[in-house]
Amino acid sequence: MPTLTPVVISMKVFALVHTPVAPLQEVVLTDVQGERVQVFDGTGRLYIDLPAQPERRFRAGGSCGWQEVRVLDAEGKAVQQVRFRLRAHTFVWDSSGEFARLFHLCQLEVSRWETVLAWQGRVYRLFLGWLRDNTHVLKASRYFEPQVKDGIDLFRESQREDGMIWDFVVQGEHAEHFWESMYTPMRFFWRSPDGKTCFVRMPVENDVEYLFVEALYYAWQATGDDEWMKGHLDAAVRAMRYSVTDPLRYSQKFGLLKRAYTIDTWDFLSTYDTIDGIGLCISPDKTRFGVMFGDNTGYAMSCERLAEMLEHVGRREEAQPYRQQAQEIRQRLNAIAWKGTHFQHHVPEDPSFVRDFGVKEEEQVSLSNAYSLNRNISREQAVAILRTYQKLRDNLPDGSPGEWYMIYPPFPKGWERHAPLWEYMNGGVSPIVAGELAHGAFEHGFEPYGVDILRRVLRLAERTDGRIRFCYRGGGFEKPARTFQPLDISAHAHMSSTVPPAQGKQPWMNLDEEGNDLSALPSGEQVFEEVPFHLGDACIGLNRQKGHADVRIPVQRSFASLYLLHAVSNPPATGVCGTLTLVYDGGAEHTEYIHTPTNVLGWVFPQEPSQNTRIAWTGRNSKWTRIGITVSGFNNPHPDKTVTAIRLEAGHGSATWAVMGATTCDAPVYFVPNPISTGGPDAWAAAAVACALVEGLAGVKDIRTAFREVVLSPRWVAAGEGSASVCICYPASEGYVAYNYHHLPEEKKISLTLTGSGERVRVRLPLPSGAVAKAVRTDDDTPVPVTTVSVEGTPHVHFEIALPVSVTLRIEYEIVGEKDRL
């Protein structure tokens, strides 16, 4: 267990102890004089009542805040008093340390405020400026941050009169955006009267309203603020009504939420469905709609959450129709989208229109299947989805980081503009899916699978860049067979790599500060990003203002691609630093622009390159701590034609374009793919993993608000962890649950010490395979009534503990059939 030094408090004089005490931290009272010791928590509840001794020890618990210790005499009069402050914070500790490391990586991502804005006399702080992203991050960030209401307040105050919720908000220079031109005619863009704040709705999206309700529910749980929640219910009702009444959002044919054809929940359309040239807009007349199942499982879950909130404030008559609506939506959805192993991600209203995606759409498994595991679908469906993902795990493409695909199999065609194959939503692998999948695995009795997922997420983060990223490349790691032929450019190399320059050469990048150069770059035969180059002691330096406008390099060969080793200084605002032209036999030409950062980078502190460009080498010189050069690949559109020459021309302006090497290849451009893909905020992914750790592995699930009532299912036995210590807290309300877990398999005993700020803990404790609970007793040997349950073959022992207490429970078990085997 993590070491917490006991807090020693003398009872000689009344005092306020200013050193904070943590839940379950041992408190040692000295100089006790009286008959009984009582401890009252931060809300005045008695949770310790013991006979007095000169030195009395107890474990702190109950509600946070100022707690009071009283020593009573024989008549019950307080003769000694002292106060200390109990303060909880969220952490996860385990004996191996691996899950604590993973939890720390999650916390680093979800505890960042990305959007701070002022609107209508108030400053709002959001984790992210998109409601969708903010909601998905909020479900984990609420364990670390106290300010959780702002996003809900902002989007409620800006809600459109028909109930629609805006997708995101922008201010300042970002407010001048093409969204205004694109979306104003559809009423999906609104600029506030002061002109400084803009609200945007992505036209294709149909998840925003139910996510508003979801966010409201998360914030209400964290704060326990009934009055605040009550003030948002009418907005929530309007939002949910909009989703099932607006003709762009609701399918009269299916009685379900609809959208244009997107990949699961994302906001761009396929090539076959684009009506605006971009793939973002929809039209009631031109768009072909269908049902995306995730919109509907999410909406159904929000119906039930809204019903719970309405019931809590006494609006019971309004609540029941939402529970009925959730049930009906699931029934209708199952009839058209459930395939027995997973949900089909898009069911068209008009099946006669065929899109040639090159894949069997009914076999694709998409992101929202993992989300739906945690949205009250049937147990049979959850088990089937989990087994589908397990099957995929055992049959992954070469090099795949995991089965957590945004969609699999991906689309070979139809999404080139927004989602290249194996990237982002089209076959990318995301910890979002991993987190939701692990969470569902823990909830539905697949604990070993949940543990396996979390461990692989940690390994993935640690072998890449030490962070949990939004998405990773899902495939396409096969290397092509290829042959390279470096070109000799020495006859055209007039710029030295040094300052001062070699004799007869111009200085590096036309600079005059000695040592501010590229002299550290190795020369001779070199290989960068698996591409060979021949490097001399000088290079081509193109700059029109310095009299070097172009060079022509003879080639006389055919090739499929050309690689350049190059860099630039002083790129213009346009980014265009020059042109590369292939001159074919017969005089035809093909030209590519050399543009930062698309296919060349500045040599001082080079930044992240694009898909067909890599940073080839980095070093330092006497002035700069990081310098570098770029290797870029250019595909030849006519690989069968002979290229007689390569012409390089300088751009206009003061930019100097330096070319150190050129190599041809008989295969298209290929670089070892970056394992990290793109697409969205890393915090979203980290939040999903954090929730799998909190509610899944650590097993702390709030079923009311502010942890007043908790289901506690520590699942450490599935991870083989002997010890764990957990505290999960809402800083907004200081509600928390804390426990220490210790398993002694050789003695067939589990020790569970727990406390919390709430009223009741329902313990649902998994036991080792084949185990049956013999007895559960408290630390004073009081027996605890229990029931035993088996979930997917895993035995559980169930019992309840009333709070506030700080109690240790001993769970003794036996392995069925063990005596017979012996």
Short mmCIF file of N, CA and C in Angstrom, two decimals, residues 76-183:
data_model
loop_
_atom_site.label_atom_id
_atom_site.label_comp_id
_atom_site.label_asym_id
_atom_site.label_seq_id
_atom_site.Cartn_x
_atom_site.Cartn_y
_atom_site.Cartn_z
N GLY A 76 -20.94 11.72 29.83
CA GLY A 76 -21.17 12.04 28.42
C GLY A 76 -20.83 13.47 28.07
N LYS A 77 -20.13 14.18 28.93
CA LYS A 77 -19.74 15.56 28.68
C LYS A 77 -18.39 15.59 27.98
N ALA A 78 -18.27 16.45 26.97
CA ALA A 78 -17.00 16.57 26.25
C ALA A 78 -15.98 17.26 27.13
N VAL A 79 -14.87 16.57 27.38
CA VAL A 79 -13.81 17.15 28.21
C VAL A 79 -12.56 17.46 27.39
N GLN A 80 -12.45 16.90 26.20
CA GLN A 80 -11.35 17.21 25.29
C GLN A 80 -11.91 17.29 23.87
N GLN A 81 -11.42 18.25 23.11
CA GLN A 81 -11.88 18.41 21.73
C GLN A 81 -10.72 18.83 20.83
N VAL A 82 -10.79 18.39 19.61
CA VAL A 82 -9.83 18.83 18.61
C VAL A 82 -10.50 18.69 17.25
N ARG A 83 -10.07 19.52 16.29
CA ARG A 83 -10.64 19.46 14.94
C ARG A 83 -9.53 19.29 13.93
N PHE A 84 -9.81 18.51 12.90
CA PHE A 84 -8.87 18.35 11.79
C PHE A 84 -9.65 18.35 10.48
N ARG A 85 -8.96 18.64 9.40
CA ARG A 85 -9.62 18.73 8.10
C ARG A 85 -9.35 17.49 7.28
N LEU A 86 -10.42 16.81 6.85
CA LEU A 86 -10.29 15.66 5.95
C LEU A 86 -10.38 16.16 4.51
N ARG A 87 -9.40 15.79 3.70
CA ARG A 87 -9.36 16.23 2.31
C ARG A 87 -9.05 15.03 1.42
N ALA A 88 -9.91 14.81 0.42
CA ALA A 88 -9.75 13.67 -0.49
C ALA A 88 -9.27 14.14 -1.84
N HIS A 89 -8.50 13.33 -2.51
CA HIS A 89 -8.17 13.58 -3.91
C HIS A 89 -8.11 12.24 -4.64
N THR A 90 -8.33 12.28 -5.93
CA THR A 90 -8.46 11.07 -6.73
C THR A 90 -7.09 10.47 -7.04
N PHE A 91 -6.95 9.17 -6.79
CA PHE A 91 -5.75 8.45 -7.20
C PHE A 91 -6.06 6.96 -7.29
N VAL A 92 -5.22 6.26 -8.04
CA VAL A 92 -5.27 4.80 -8.13
C VAL A 92 -3.85 4.29 -7.94
N TRP A 93 -3.68 3.37 -6.99
CA TRP A 93 -2.38 2.76 -6.73
C TRP A 93 -2.54 1.25 -6.76
N ASP A 94 -1.58 0.56 -7.39
CA ASP A 94 -1.61 -0.89 -7.39
C ASP A 94 -0.21 -1.42 -7.15
N SER A 95 -0.11 -2.64 -6.68
CA SER A 95 1.18 -3.17 -6.23
C SER A 95 2.19 -3.30 -7.35
N SER A 96 1.75 -3.56 -8.59
CA SER A 96 2.69 -3.65 -9.71
C SER A 96 3.07 -2.28 -10.26
N GLY A 97 2.21 -1.30 -10.04
CA GLY A 97 2.47 0.06 -10.51
C GLY A 97 1.99 0.33 -11.92
N GLU A 98 1.61 -0.69 -12.67
CA GLU A 98 1.29 -0.45 -14.08
C GLU A 98 -0.03 0.31 -14.26
N PHE A 99 -1.02 0.00 -13.45
CA PHE A 99 -2.30 0.70 -13.62
C PHE A 99 -2.24 2.10 -13.02
N ALA A 100 -1.40 2.29 -12.01
CA ALA A 100 -1.17 3.66 -11.52
C ALA A 100 -0.51 4.51 -12.59
N ARG A 101 0.42 3.92 -13.35
CA ARG A 101 1.06 4.66 -14.45
C ARG A 101 0.04 5.02 -15.51
N LEU A 102 -0.81 4.07 -15.85
CA LEU A 102 -1.82 4.33 -16.87
C LEU A 102 -2.79 5.42 -16.41
N PHE A 103 -3.18 5.38 -15.15
CA PHE A 103 -4.10 6.38 -14.63
C PHE A 103 -3.46 7.76 -14.64
N HIS A 104 -2.18 7.81 -14.34
CA HIS A 104 -1.46 9.09 -14.36
C HIS A 104 -1.42 9.66 -15.78
N LEU A 105 -1.19 8.81 -16.78
CA LEU A 105 -1.21 9.29 -18.16
C LEU A 105 -2.57 9.86 -18.53
N CYS A 106 -3.63 9.21 -18.05
CA CYS A 106 -4.98 9.72 -18.31
C CYS A 106 -5.18 11.08 -17.66
N GLN A 107 -4.76 11.19 -16.42
CA GLN A 107 -4.95 12.45 -15.69
C GLN A 107 -4.23 13.61 -16.37
N LEU A 108 -3.05 13.35 -16.90
CA LEU A 108 -2.30 14.41 -17.58
C LEU A 108 -3.09 14.98 -18.76
N GLU A 109 -3.88 14.16 -19.43
CA GLU A 109 -4.62 14.62 -20.60
C GLU A 109 -5.94 15.29 -20.23
N VAL A 110 -6.66 14.74 -19.26
CA VAL A 110 -8.03 15.22 -19.02
C VAL A 110 -8.08 16.42 -18.08
N SER A 111 -6.96 16.81 -17.50
CA SER A 111 -6.95 17.93 -16.56
C SER A 111 -6.48 19.22 -17.21
N ARG A 112 -6.67 19.35 -18.50
CA ARG A 112 -6.22 20.55 -19.21
C ARG A 112 -7.42 21.36 -19.69
N TRP A 113 -7.42 22.64 -19.34
CA TRP A 113 -8.46 23.55 -19.84
C TRP A 113 -8.01 24.10 -21.18
N GLU A 114 -8.76 23.81 -22.23
CA GLU A 114 -8.38 24.23 -23.57
C GLU A 114 -9.11 25.50 -24.03
N THR A 115 -10.28 25.78 -23.45
CA THR A 115 -11.10 26.90 -23.92
C THR A 115 -11.53 27.76 -22.74
N VAL A 116 -11.15 29.02 -22.78
CA VAL A 116 -11.60 30.01 -21.80
C VAL A 116 -12.14 31.19 -22.59
N LEU A 117 -13.38 31.56 -22.36
CA LEU A 117 -13.98 32.65 -23.14
C LEU A 117 -14.93 33.46 -22.26
N ALA A 118 -15.10 34.70 -22.67
CA ALA A 118 -16.04 35.61 -21.99
C ALA A 118 -17.23 35.83 -22.90
N TRP A 119 -18.42 35.69 -22.31
CA TRP A 119 -19.65 35.87 -23.09
C TRP A 119 -20.75 36.33 -22.15
N GLN A 120 -21.42 37.40 -22.54
CA GLN A 120 -22.54 37.96 -21.79
C GLN A 120 -22.19 38.20 -20.32
N GLY A 121 -21.00 38.78 -20.10
CA GLY A 121 -20.62 39.18 -18.76
C GLY A 121 -20.11 38.07 -17.87
N ARG A 122 -19.84 36.89 -18.43
CA ARG A 122 -19.35 35.77 -17.62
C ARG A 122 -18.18 35.12 -18.33
N VAL A 123 -17.23 34.64 -17.54
CA VAL A 123 -16.09 33.89 -18.07
C VAL A 123 -16.40 32.40 -17.94
N TYR A 124 -16.28 31.69 -19.04
CA TYR A 124 -16.56 30.25 -19.07
C TYR A 124 -15.24 29.49 -19.29
N ARG A 125 -15.09 28.42 -18.54
CA ARG A 125 -13.92 27.54 -18.71
C ARG A 125 -14.43 26.17 -19.14
N LEU A 126 -13.97 25.72 -20.30
CA LEU A 126 -14.35 24.43 -20.83
C LEU A 126 -13.10 23.61 -21.07
N PHE A 127 -13.23 22.31 -20.93
CA PHE A 127 -12.10 21.45 -21.26
C PHE A 127 -11.83 21.54 -22.76
N LEU A 128 -12.88 21.59 -23.55
CA LEU A 128 -12.76 21.75 -25.00
C LEU A 128 -13.96 22.55 -25.49
N GLY A 129 -13.78 23.30 -26.58
CA GLY A 129 -14.82 24.20 -27.04
C GLY A 129 -15.95 23.53 -27.79
N TRP A 130 -15.80 22.25 -28.09
CA TRP A 130 -16.88 21.48 -28.73
C TRP A 130 -17.68 20.78 -27.63
N LEU A 131 -19.01 20.88 -27.68
CA LEU A 131 -19.82 20.24 -26.65
C LEU A 131 -19.57 18.74 -26.61
N ARG A 132 -19.47 18.12 -27.77
CA ARG A 132 -19.25 16.68 -27.84
C ARG A 132 -17.96 16.30 -27.11
N ASP A 133 -16.87 16.95 -27.48
CA ASP A 133 -15.59 16.64 -26.88
C ASP A 133 -15.60 16.95 -25.38
N ASN A 134 -16.20 18.09 -25.03
CA ASN A 134 -16.24 18.49 -23.63
C ASN A 134 -17.01 17.47 -22.79
N THR A 135 -18.10 16.93 -23.35
CA THR A 135 -18.89 15.93 -22.63
C THR A 135 -18.09 14.66 -22.40
N HIS A 136 -17.43 14.19 -23.44
CA HIS A 136 -16.68 12.94 -23.31
C HIS A 136 -15.49 13.08 -22.37
N VAL A 137 -14.91 14.26 -22.29
CA VAL A 137 -13.81 14.50 -21.36
C VAL A 137 -14.35 14.68 -19.94
N LEU A 138 -15.50 15.34 -19.83
CA LEU A 138 -16.08 15.66 -18.52
C LEU A 138 -16.30 14.42 -17.67
N LYS A 139 -16.65 13.30 -18.28
CA LYS A 139 -16.97 12.12 -17.48
C LYS A 139 -15.77 11.61 -16.70
N ALA A 140 -14.55 12.01 -17.09
CA ALA A 140 -13.36 11.66 -16.32
C ALA A 140 -12.78 12.87 -15.60
N SER A 141 -12.81 14.04 -16.23
CA SER A 141 -12.19 15.22 -15.62
C SER A 141 -12.91 15.63 -14.34
N ARG A 142 -14.16 15.25 -14.18
CA ARG A 142 -14.89 15.59 -12.95
C ARG A 142 -14.27 14.94 -11.72
N TYR A 143 -13.42 13.93 -11.89
CA TYR A 143 -12.73 13.32 -10.77
C TYR A 143 -11.51 14.13 -10.33
N PHE A 144 -11.14 15.12 -11.13
CA PHE A 144 -9.93 15.89 -10.83
C PHE A 144 -10.18 17.39 -10.70
N GLU A 145 -11.20 17.90 -11.38
CA GLU A 145 -11.42 19.34 -11.47
C GLU A 145 -12.76 19.74 -10.85
N PRO A 146 -12.80 20.86 -10.10
CA PRO A 146 -14.05 21.26 -9.45
C PRO A 146 -15.02 21.99 -10.37
N GLN A 147 -14.52 22.61 -11.43
CA GLN A 147 -15.37 23.46 -12.26
C GLN A 147 -15.92 22.65 -13.43
N VAL A 148 -17.13 22.14 -13.28
CA VAL A 148 -17.69 21.22 -14.26
C VAL A 148 -18.98 21.73 -14.90
N LYS A 149 -19.49 22.87 -14.46
CA LYS A 149 -20.79 23.33 -14.92
C LYS A 149 -20.72 24.24 -16.15
N ASP A 150 -19.57 24.86 -16.39
CA ASP A 150 -19.51 25.96 -17.36
C ASP A 150 -19.98 25.56 -18.76
N GLY A 151 -19.53 24.42 -19.25
CA GLY A 151 -19.91 24.01 -20.60
C GLY A 151 -21.40 23.83 -20.74
N ILE A 152 -22.03 23.23 -19.73
CA ILE A 152 -23.47 23.03 -19.78
C ILE A 152 -24.19 24.38 -19.73
N ASP A 153 -23.71 25.27 -18.87
CA ASP A 153 -24.32 26.60 -18.78
C ASP A 153 -24.22 27.35 -20.10
N LEU A 154 -23.06 27.31 -20.73
CA LEU A 154 -22.85 28.05 -21.96
C LEU A 154 -23.78 27.57 -23.07
N PHE A 155 -23.87 26.26 -23.25
CA PHE A 155 -24.68 25.75 -24.34
C PHE A 155 -26.18 25.80 -24.01
N ARG A 156 -26.53 25.87 -22.74
CA ARG A 156 -27.93 26.11 -22.41
C ARG A 156 -28.30 27.56 -22.73
N GLU A 157 -27.44 28.49 -22.32
CA GLU A 157 -27.75 29.91 -22.54
C GLU A 157 -27.82 30.25 -24.03
N SER A 158 -27.10 29.51 -24.87
CA SER A 158 -27.08 29.80 -26.31
C SER A 158 -28.02 28.91 -27.10
N GLN A 159 -28.78 28.05 -26.45
CA GLN A 159 -29.66 27.11 -27.13
C GLN A 159 -30.60 27.83 -28.09
N ARG A 160 -30.75 27.26 -29.29
CA ARG A 160 -31.65 27.86 -30.27
C ARG A 160 -33.10 27.69 -29.80
N GLU A 161 -33.98 28.55 -30.29
CA GLU A 161 -35.36 28.57 -29.79
C GLU A 161 -36.11 27.27 -30.04
N ASP A 162 -35.71 26.49 -31.05
CA ASP A 162 -36.40 25.23 -31.33
C ASP A 162 -35.81 24.05 -30.55
N GLY A 163 -34.85 24.33 -29.70
CA GLY A 163 -34.25 23.28 -28.86
C GLY A 163 -32.90 22.81 -29.32
N MET A 164 -32.48 23.18 -30.54
CA MET A 164 -31.19 22.72 -31.05
C MET A 164 -30.04 23.23 -30.18
N ILE A 165 -29.06 22.39 -29.96
CA ILE A 165 -27.85 22.74 -29.21
C ILE A 165 -26.72 22.94 -30.21
N TRP A 166 -25.96 24.01 -30.02
CA TRP A 166 -24.81 24.26 -30.90
C TRP A 166 -23.71 23.23 -30.67
N ASP A 167 -22.95 22.99 -31.71
CA ASP A 167 -21.87 22.01 -31.67
C ASP A 167 -20.64 22.57 -30.96
N PHE A 168 -20.24 23.79 -31.34
CA PHE A 168 -19.05 24.36 -30.72
C PHE A 168 -19.12 25.87 -30.77
N VAL A 169 -18.20 26.49 -30.02
CA VAL A 169 -18.14 27.94 -29.90
C VAL A 169 -16.72 28.38 -30.22
N VAL A 170 -16.60 29.54 -30.92
CA VAL A 170 -15.29 30.12 -31.22
C VAL A 170 -15.36 31.61 -30.96
N GLN A 171 -14.20 32.16 -30.61
CA GLN A 171 -14.08 33.60 -30.39
C GLN A 171 -12.81 34.10 -31.02
N GLY A 172 -12.70 35.43 -31.09
CA GLY A 172 -11.47 36.05 -31.57
C GLY A 172 -11.21 35.77 -33.02
N GLU A 173 -9.94 35.57 -33.37
CA GLU A 173 -9.56 35.42 -34.78
C GLU A 173 -10.18 34.18 -35.40
N HIS A 174 -10.47 33.17 -34.58
CA HIS A 174 -11.07 31.95 -35.13
C HIS A 174 -12.54 32.17 -35.51
N ALA A 175 -13.13 33.25 -34.98
CA ALA A 175 -14.53 33.50 -35.29
C ALA A 175 -14.74 33.89 -36.75
N GLU A 176 -13.69 34.42 -37.38
CA GLU A 176 -13.78 34.74 -38.81
C GLU A 176 -13.51 33.45 -39.58
N HIS A 177 -14.54 32.72 -39.84
CA HIS A 177 -14.35 31.38 -40.38
C HIS A 177 -15.30 31.15 -41.54
N PHE A 178 -14.95 30.18 -42.37
CA PHE A 178 -15.81 29.90 -43.51
C PHE A 178 -17.13 29.26 -43.08
N TRP A 179 -17.22 28.84 -41.76
CA TRP A 179 -18.50 28.31 -41.30
C TRP A 179 -19.63 29.33 -41.54
N GLU A 180 -19.30 30.61 -41.37
CA GLU A 180 -20.34 31.62 -41.51
C GLU A 180 -20.93 31.62 -42.92
N SER A 181 -20.06 31.53 -43.91
CA SER A 181 -20.54 31.50 -45.29
C SER A 181 -21.27 30.20 -45.60
N MET A 182 -20.74 29.10 -45.07
CA MET A 182 -21.31 27.79 -45.39
C MET A 182 -22.64 27.55 -44.70
N TYR A 183 -22.74 27.91 -43.42
CA TYR A 183 -23.83 27.41 -42.59
C TYR A 183 -24.91 28.42 -42.26
#
